[in-house]
Every structure is written in C-alpha cells, then in structure tokens.
XYZ file of N, CA and C in Angstrom:
504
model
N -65.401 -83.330 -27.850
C -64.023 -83.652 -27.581
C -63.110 -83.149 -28.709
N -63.825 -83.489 -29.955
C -62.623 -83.064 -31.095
C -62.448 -81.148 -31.111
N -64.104 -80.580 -30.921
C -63.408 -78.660 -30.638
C -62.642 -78.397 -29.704
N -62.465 -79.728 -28.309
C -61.698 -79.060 -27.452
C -59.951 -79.131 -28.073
N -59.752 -80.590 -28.629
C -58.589 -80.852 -29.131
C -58.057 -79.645 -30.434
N -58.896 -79.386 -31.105
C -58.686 -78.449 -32.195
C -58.734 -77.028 -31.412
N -59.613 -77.030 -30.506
C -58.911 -75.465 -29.783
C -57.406 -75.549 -29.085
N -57.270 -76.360 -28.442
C -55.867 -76.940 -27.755
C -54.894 -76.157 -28.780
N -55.209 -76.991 -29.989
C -54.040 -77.033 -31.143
C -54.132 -75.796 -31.778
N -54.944 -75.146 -31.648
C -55.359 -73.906 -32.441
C -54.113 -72.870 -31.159
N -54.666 -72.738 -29.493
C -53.954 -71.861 -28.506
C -52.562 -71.971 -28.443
N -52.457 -73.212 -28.729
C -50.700 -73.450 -28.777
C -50.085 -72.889 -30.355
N -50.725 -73.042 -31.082
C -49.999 -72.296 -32.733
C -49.819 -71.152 -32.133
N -50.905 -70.176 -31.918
C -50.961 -69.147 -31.766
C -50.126 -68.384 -30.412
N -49.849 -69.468 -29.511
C -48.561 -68.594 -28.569
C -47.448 -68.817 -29.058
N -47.065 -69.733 -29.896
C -45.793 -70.058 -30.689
C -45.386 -69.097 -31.616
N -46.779 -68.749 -32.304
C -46.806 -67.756 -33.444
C -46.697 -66.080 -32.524
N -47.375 -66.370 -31.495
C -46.692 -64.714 -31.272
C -45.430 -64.541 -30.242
N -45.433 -65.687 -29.590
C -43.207 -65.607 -29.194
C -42.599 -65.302 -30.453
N -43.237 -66.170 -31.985
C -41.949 -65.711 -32.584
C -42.047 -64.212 -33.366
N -43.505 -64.071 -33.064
C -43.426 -62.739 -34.176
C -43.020 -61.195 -33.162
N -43.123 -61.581 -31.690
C -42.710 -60.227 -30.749
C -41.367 -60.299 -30.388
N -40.383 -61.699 -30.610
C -39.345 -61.919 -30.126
C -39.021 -62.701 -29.113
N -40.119 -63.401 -28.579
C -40.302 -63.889 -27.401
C -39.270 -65.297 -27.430
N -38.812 -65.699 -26.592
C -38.169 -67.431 -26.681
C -37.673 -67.850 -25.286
N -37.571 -68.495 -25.368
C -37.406 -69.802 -24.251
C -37.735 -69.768 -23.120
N -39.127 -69.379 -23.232
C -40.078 -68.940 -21.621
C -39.680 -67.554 -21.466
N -38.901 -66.722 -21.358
C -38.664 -65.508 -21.265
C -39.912 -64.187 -21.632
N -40.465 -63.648 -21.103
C -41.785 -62.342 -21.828
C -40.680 -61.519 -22.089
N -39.701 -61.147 -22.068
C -38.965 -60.253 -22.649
C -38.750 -59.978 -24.075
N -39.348 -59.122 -24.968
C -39.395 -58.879 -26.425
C -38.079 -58.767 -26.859
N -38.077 -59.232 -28.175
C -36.633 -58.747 -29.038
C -35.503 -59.109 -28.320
N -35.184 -60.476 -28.105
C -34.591 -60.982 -26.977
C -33.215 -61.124 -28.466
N -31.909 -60.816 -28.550
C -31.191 -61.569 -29.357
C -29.294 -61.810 -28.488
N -28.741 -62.285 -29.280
C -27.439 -62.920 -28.355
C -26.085 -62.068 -29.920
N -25.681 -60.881 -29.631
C -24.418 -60.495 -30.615
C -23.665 -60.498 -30.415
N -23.139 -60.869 -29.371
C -21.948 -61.471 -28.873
C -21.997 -62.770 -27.685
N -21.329 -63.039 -27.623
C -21.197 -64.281 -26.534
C -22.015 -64.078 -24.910
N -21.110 -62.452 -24.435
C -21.680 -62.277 -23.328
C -22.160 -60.836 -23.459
N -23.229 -60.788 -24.293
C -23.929 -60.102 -24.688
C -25.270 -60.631 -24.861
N -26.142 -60.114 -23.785
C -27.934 -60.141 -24.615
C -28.116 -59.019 -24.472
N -29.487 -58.879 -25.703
C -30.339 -57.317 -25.847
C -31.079 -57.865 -25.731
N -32.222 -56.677 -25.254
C -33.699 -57.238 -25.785
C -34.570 -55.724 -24.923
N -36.119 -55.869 -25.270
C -36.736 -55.336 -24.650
C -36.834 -55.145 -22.642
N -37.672 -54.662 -22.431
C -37.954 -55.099 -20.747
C -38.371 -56.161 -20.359
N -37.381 -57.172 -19.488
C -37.767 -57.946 -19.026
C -38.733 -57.742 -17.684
N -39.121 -58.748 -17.869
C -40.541 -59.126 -16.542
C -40.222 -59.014 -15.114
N -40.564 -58.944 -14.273
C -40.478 -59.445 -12.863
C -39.888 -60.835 -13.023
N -41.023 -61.630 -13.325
C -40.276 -62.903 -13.543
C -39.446 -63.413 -14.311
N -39.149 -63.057 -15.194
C -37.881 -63.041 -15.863
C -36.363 -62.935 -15.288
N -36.561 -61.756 -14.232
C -35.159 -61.761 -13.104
C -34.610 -63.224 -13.056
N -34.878 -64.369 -12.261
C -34.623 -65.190 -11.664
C -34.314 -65.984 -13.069
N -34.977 -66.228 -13.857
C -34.267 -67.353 -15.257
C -33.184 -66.606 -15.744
N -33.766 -65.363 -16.028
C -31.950 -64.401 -16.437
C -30.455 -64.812 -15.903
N -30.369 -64.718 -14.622
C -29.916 -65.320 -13.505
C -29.408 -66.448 -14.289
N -30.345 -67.642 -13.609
C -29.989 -68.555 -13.999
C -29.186 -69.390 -15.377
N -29.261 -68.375 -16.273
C -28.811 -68.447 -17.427
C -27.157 -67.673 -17.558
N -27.028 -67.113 -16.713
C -26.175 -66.894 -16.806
C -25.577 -65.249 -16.365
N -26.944 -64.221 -16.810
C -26.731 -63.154 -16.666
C -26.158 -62.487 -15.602
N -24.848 -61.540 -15.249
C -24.559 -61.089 -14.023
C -24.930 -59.759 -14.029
N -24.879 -58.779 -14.783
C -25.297 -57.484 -14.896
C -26.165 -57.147 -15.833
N -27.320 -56.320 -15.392
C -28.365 -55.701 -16.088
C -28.316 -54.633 -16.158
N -28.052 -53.643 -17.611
C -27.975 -52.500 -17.934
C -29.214 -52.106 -18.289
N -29.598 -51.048 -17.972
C -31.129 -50.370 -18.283
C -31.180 -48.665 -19.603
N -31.267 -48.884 -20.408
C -31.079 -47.664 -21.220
C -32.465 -46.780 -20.605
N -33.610 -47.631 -20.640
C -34.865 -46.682 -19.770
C -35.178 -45.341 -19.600
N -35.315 -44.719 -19.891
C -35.635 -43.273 -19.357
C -35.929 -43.347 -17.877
N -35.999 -42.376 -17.425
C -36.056 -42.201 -15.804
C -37.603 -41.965 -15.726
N -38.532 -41.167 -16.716
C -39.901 -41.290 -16.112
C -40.609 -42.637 -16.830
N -39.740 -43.560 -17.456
C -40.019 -45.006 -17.955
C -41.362 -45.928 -17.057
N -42.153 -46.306 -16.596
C -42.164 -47.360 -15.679
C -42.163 -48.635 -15.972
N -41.496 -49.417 -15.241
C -41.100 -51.142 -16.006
C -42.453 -51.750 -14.751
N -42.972 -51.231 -13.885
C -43.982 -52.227 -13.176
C -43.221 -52.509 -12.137
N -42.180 -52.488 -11.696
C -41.516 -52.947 -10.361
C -40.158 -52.031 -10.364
N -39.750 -52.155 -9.390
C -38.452 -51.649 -8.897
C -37.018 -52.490 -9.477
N -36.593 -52.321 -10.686
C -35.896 -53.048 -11.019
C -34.419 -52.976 -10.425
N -34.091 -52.099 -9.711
C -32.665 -51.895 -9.823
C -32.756 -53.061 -7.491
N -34.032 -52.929 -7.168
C -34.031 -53.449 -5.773
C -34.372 -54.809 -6.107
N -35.211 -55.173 -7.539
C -35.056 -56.980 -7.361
C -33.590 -57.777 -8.032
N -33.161 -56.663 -8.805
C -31.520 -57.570 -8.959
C -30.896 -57.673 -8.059
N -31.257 -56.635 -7.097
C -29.954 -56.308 -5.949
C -30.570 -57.839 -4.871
N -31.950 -58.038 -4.722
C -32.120 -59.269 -3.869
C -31.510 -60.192 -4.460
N -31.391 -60.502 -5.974
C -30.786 -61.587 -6.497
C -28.940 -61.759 -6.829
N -28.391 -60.625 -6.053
C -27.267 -60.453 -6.251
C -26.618 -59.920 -7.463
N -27.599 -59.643 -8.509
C -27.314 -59.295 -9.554
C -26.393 -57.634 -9.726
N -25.762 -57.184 -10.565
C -25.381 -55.464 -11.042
C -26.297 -54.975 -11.670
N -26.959 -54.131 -11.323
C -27.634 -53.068 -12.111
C -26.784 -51.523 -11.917
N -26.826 -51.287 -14.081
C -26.763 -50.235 -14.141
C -27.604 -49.262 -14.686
N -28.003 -47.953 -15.065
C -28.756 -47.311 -15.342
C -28.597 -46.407 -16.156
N -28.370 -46.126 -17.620
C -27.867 -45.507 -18.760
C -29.288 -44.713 -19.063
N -29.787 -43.719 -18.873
C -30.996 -42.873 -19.186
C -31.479 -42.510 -20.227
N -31.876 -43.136 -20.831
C -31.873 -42.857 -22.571
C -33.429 -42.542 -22.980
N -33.979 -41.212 -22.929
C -35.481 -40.679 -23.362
C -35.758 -40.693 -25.084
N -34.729 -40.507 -25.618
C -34.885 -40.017 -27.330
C -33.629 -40.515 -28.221
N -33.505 -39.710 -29.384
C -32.231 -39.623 -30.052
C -31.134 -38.945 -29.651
N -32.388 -37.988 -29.058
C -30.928 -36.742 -28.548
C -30.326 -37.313 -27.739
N -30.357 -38.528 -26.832
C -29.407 -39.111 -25.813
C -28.609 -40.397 -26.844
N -28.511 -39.963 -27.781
C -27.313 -40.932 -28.411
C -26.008 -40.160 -28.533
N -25.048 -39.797 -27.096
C -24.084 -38.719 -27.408
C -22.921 -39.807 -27.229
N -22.396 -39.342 -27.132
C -20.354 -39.553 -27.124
C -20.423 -40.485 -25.367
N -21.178 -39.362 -24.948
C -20.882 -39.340 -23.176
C -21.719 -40.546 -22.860
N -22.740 -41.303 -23.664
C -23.429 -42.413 -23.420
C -22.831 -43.655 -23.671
N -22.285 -43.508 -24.924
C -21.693 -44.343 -25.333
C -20.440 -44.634 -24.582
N -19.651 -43.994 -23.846
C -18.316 -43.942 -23.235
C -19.146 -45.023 -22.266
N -20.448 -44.237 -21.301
C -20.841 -44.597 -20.410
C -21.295 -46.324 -20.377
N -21.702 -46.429 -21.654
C -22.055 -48.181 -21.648
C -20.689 -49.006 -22.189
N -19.954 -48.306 -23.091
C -18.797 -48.894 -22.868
C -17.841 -49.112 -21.607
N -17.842 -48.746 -20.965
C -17.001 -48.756 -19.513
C -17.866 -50.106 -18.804
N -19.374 -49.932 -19.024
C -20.252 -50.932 -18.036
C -19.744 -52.238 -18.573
N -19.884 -52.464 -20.188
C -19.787 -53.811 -20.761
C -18.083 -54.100 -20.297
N -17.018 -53.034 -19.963
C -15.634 -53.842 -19.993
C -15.606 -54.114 -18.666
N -16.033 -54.009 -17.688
C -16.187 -54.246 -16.156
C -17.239 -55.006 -15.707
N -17.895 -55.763 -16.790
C -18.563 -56.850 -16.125
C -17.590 -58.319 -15.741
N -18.304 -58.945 -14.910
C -17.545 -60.321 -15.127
C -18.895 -61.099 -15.038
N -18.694 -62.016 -16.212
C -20.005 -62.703 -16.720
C -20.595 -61.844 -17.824
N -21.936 -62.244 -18.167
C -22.941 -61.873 -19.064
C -23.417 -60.886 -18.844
N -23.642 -59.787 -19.974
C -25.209 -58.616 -19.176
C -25.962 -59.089 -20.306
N -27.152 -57.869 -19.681
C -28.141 -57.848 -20.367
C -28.119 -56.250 -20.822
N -28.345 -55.825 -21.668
C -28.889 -54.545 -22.043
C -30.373 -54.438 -23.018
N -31.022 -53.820 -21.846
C -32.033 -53.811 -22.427
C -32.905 -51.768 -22.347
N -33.469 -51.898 -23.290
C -34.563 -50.518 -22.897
C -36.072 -51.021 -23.212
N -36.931 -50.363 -23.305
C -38.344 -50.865 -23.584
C -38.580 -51.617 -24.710
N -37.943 -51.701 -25.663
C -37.965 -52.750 -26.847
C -37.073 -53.191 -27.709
N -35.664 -52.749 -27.290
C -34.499 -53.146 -27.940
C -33.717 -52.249 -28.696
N -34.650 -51.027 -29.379
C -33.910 -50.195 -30.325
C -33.237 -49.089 -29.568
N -33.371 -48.630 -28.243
C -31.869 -47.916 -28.272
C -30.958 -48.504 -27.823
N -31.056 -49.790 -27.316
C -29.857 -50.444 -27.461
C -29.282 -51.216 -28.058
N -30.088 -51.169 -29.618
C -29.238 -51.730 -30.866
C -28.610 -50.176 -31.220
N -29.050 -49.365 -31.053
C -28.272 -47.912 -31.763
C -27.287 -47.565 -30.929
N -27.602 -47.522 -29.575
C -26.378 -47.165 -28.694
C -25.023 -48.225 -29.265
N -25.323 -49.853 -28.899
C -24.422 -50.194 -29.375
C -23.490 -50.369 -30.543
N -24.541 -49.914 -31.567
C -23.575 -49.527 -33.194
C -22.691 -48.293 -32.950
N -23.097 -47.691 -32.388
C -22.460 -46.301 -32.069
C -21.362 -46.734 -31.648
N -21.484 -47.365 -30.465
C -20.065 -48.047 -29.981
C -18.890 -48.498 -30.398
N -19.388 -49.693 -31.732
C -18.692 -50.326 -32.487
C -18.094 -49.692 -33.479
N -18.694 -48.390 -33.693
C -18.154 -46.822 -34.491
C -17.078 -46.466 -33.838
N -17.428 -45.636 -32.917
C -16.365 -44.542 -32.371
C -15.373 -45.719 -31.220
N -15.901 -46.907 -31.164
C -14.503 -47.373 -29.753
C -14.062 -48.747 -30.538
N -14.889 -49.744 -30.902
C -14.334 -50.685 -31.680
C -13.792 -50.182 -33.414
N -13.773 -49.397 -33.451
C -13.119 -49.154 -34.822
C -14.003 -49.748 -36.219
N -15.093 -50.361 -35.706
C -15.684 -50.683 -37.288
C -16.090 -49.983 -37.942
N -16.510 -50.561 -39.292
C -16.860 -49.329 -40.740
C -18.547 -48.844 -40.353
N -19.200 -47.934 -40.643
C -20.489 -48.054 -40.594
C -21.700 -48.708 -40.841
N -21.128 -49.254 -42.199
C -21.638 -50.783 -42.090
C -21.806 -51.579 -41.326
N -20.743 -52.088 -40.963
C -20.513 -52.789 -40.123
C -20.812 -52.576 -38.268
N -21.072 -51.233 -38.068
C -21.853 -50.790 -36.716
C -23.180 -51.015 -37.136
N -24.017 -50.694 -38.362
C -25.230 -50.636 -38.461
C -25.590 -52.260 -39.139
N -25.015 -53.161 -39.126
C -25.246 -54.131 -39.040
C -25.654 -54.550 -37.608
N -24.083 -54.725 -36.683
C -24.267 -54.873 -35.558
C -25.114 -54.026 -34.394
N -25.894 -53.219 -34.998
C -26.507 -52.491 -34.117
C -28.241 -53.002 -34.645
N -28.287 -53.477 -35.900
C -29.702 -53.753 -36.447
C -29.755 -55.642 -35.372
N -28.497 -56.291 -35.604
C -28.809 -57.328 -35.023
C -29.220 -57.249 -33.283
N -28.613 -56.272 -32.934
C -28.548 -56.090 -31.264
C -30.106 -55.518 -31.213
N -30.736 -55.136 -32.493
C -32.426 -54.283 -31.565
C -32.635 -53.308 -32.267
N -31.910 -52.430 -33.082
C -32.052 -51.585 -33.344
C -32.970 -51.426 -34.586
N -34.081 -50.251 -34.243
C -34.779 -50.389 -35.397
C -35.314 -49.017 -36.157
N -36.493 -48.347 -35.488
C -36.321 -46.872 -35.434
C -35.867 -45.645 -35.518
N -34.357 -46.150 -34.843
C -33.698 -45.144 -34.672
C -32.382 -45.145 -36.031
N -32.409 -46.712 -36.303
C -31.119 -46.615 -37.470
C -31.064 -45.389 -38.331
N -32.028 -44.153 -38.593
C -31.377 -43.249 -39.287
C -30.903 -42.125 -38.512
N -30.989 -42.324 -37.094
C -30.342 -41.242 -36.847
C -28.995 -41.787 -36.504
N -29.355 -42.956 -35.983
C -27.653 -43.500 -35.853
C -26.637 -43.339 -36.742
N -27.168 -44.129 -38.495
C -26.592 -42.952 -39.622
C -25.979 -41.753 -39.954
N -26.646 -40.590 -39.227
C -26.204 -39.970 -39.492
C -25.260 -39.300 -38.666
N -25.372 -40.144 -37.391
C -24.087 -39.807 -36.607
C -22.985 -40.531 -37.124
N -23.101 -41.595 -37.675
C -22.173 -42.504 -38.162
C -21.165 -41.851 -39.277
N -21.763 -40.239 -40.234
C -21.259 -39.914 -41.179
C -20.425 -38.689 -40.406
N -20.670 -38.009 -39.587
C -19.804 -37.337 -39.015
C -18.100 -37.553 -38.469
C-alpha cells in the first residue's frame, strides 16, 4: 500500500513538474502557453482537445503562423469553424518569413478581432518574433522594448534574427 501511495505521489510531482517545465497550465497540452496582453494568448499548437476549453475561456480567433507543409494532427481551420470560432492562417516556414508583409498581415488580424485570439505556431517562437517585430515597425516601441515583448510572447530562437531586423 505505502509503494502504491509513494508512486501516486511520485506521478503527480512529475506531471506538475513537466506542465511547468514545457509550459503547460491549466489542463491545456498546448506548450509555451503565455498571456502579453489582455486579449492576447501565445503559445505552441494546441490539441484537438484544447479547441473547446480555448473557447470556453474566452478565445474568439485563432491565428496559425504554421507553415503550410506543418501537420498539427487534425484539420484545424474545419474544427474552429464547427465551434464557431475565426481562423486565420499567417504561413510562417523560417526567418526568411519575418517580412514587413507578415507583420502588416497579423497586424490587421489582431485589430479586427472582437474578443481574444490566440496566436500560436508549433512552439511559440515565431510568434514571439513576429510579434516584436510588430511592436517595432507599427506600435512604435524601442527595440528593447519589442524584444522584450516578443521574448515574453514565445520568442526564443529566432531573437537574433529579429535583432537584426530590429537595427535596420
């Protein structure tokens, strides 16, 4: 009885310990889940099941940075649409898709939502870089201050190339 109780206690540390070390929280499998603005979440790819708590939380539009030969495991843009949700689709394969014309493109999505999105790509970092970029060239902040807000939104990998668009 006591190895079963000490395994118990042992399986539960250890899913606690890896929600917090992949990003995971509040039932959600979606990695690198964080909140940088109000009606703003980032994070990795959410789940199938994840749709429906998203939802419920609040989310109205789901932006996808994804690459097009990406696969997320399901048809994401046909299970928001059952849930009434917006999906949009921002194509983002590399660095080289951190242009002007992307950034315009997710800026336009975030000012025409009503409610919450989500922006997510496979683990958060091009859409912590896309969005520093943003906060560069359309919100007017210092580079600092984009590569702050772009490290909190996900961004991780890519912060030096974001950099060095940032110095141009």
């Amino acid at each position: 009885m006591k190895l079963i109780i000490i395994g118990a206690i042992i399986l539960v540390a250890l899913i606690l310990v890896g929600n917090k070390v992949f990003g995971k929280q509040d039932g959600l499998n979606m990695q690198n889940q964080a909140h940088p603005t109000e009606n703003l979440m980032t994070g990795g790819q959410p789940s199938l099941g994840d749709l429906a708590e998203l939802k419920a939380r609040g989310i109205t539009t789901v932006i996808n940075l994804r690459g097009l030969s990406e696969n997320s495991g399901y048809d994401e843009a046909e299970e928001l649409k059952k849930l009434g949700m917006t999906y949009i689709q921002i194509p983002m394969d590399s660095a080289a898709d951190l242009t002007n014309e992307n950034v315009v493109k997710l800026d336009e999505a975030l000012k025409n939502i009503n409610g919450t999105a989500l922006v997510h790509c496979a683990s958060g970092n091009r859409v912590g870089a896309l969005l520093a970029l943003r906060e560069f060239q359309i919100n007017g902040k210092t580079a600092e201050e984009a590569m702050a807000f772009g490290k909190s939104a996900g961004m991780t990998k890519l912060a030096p190339a974001v950099e060095s668009l940032l110095v141009k």
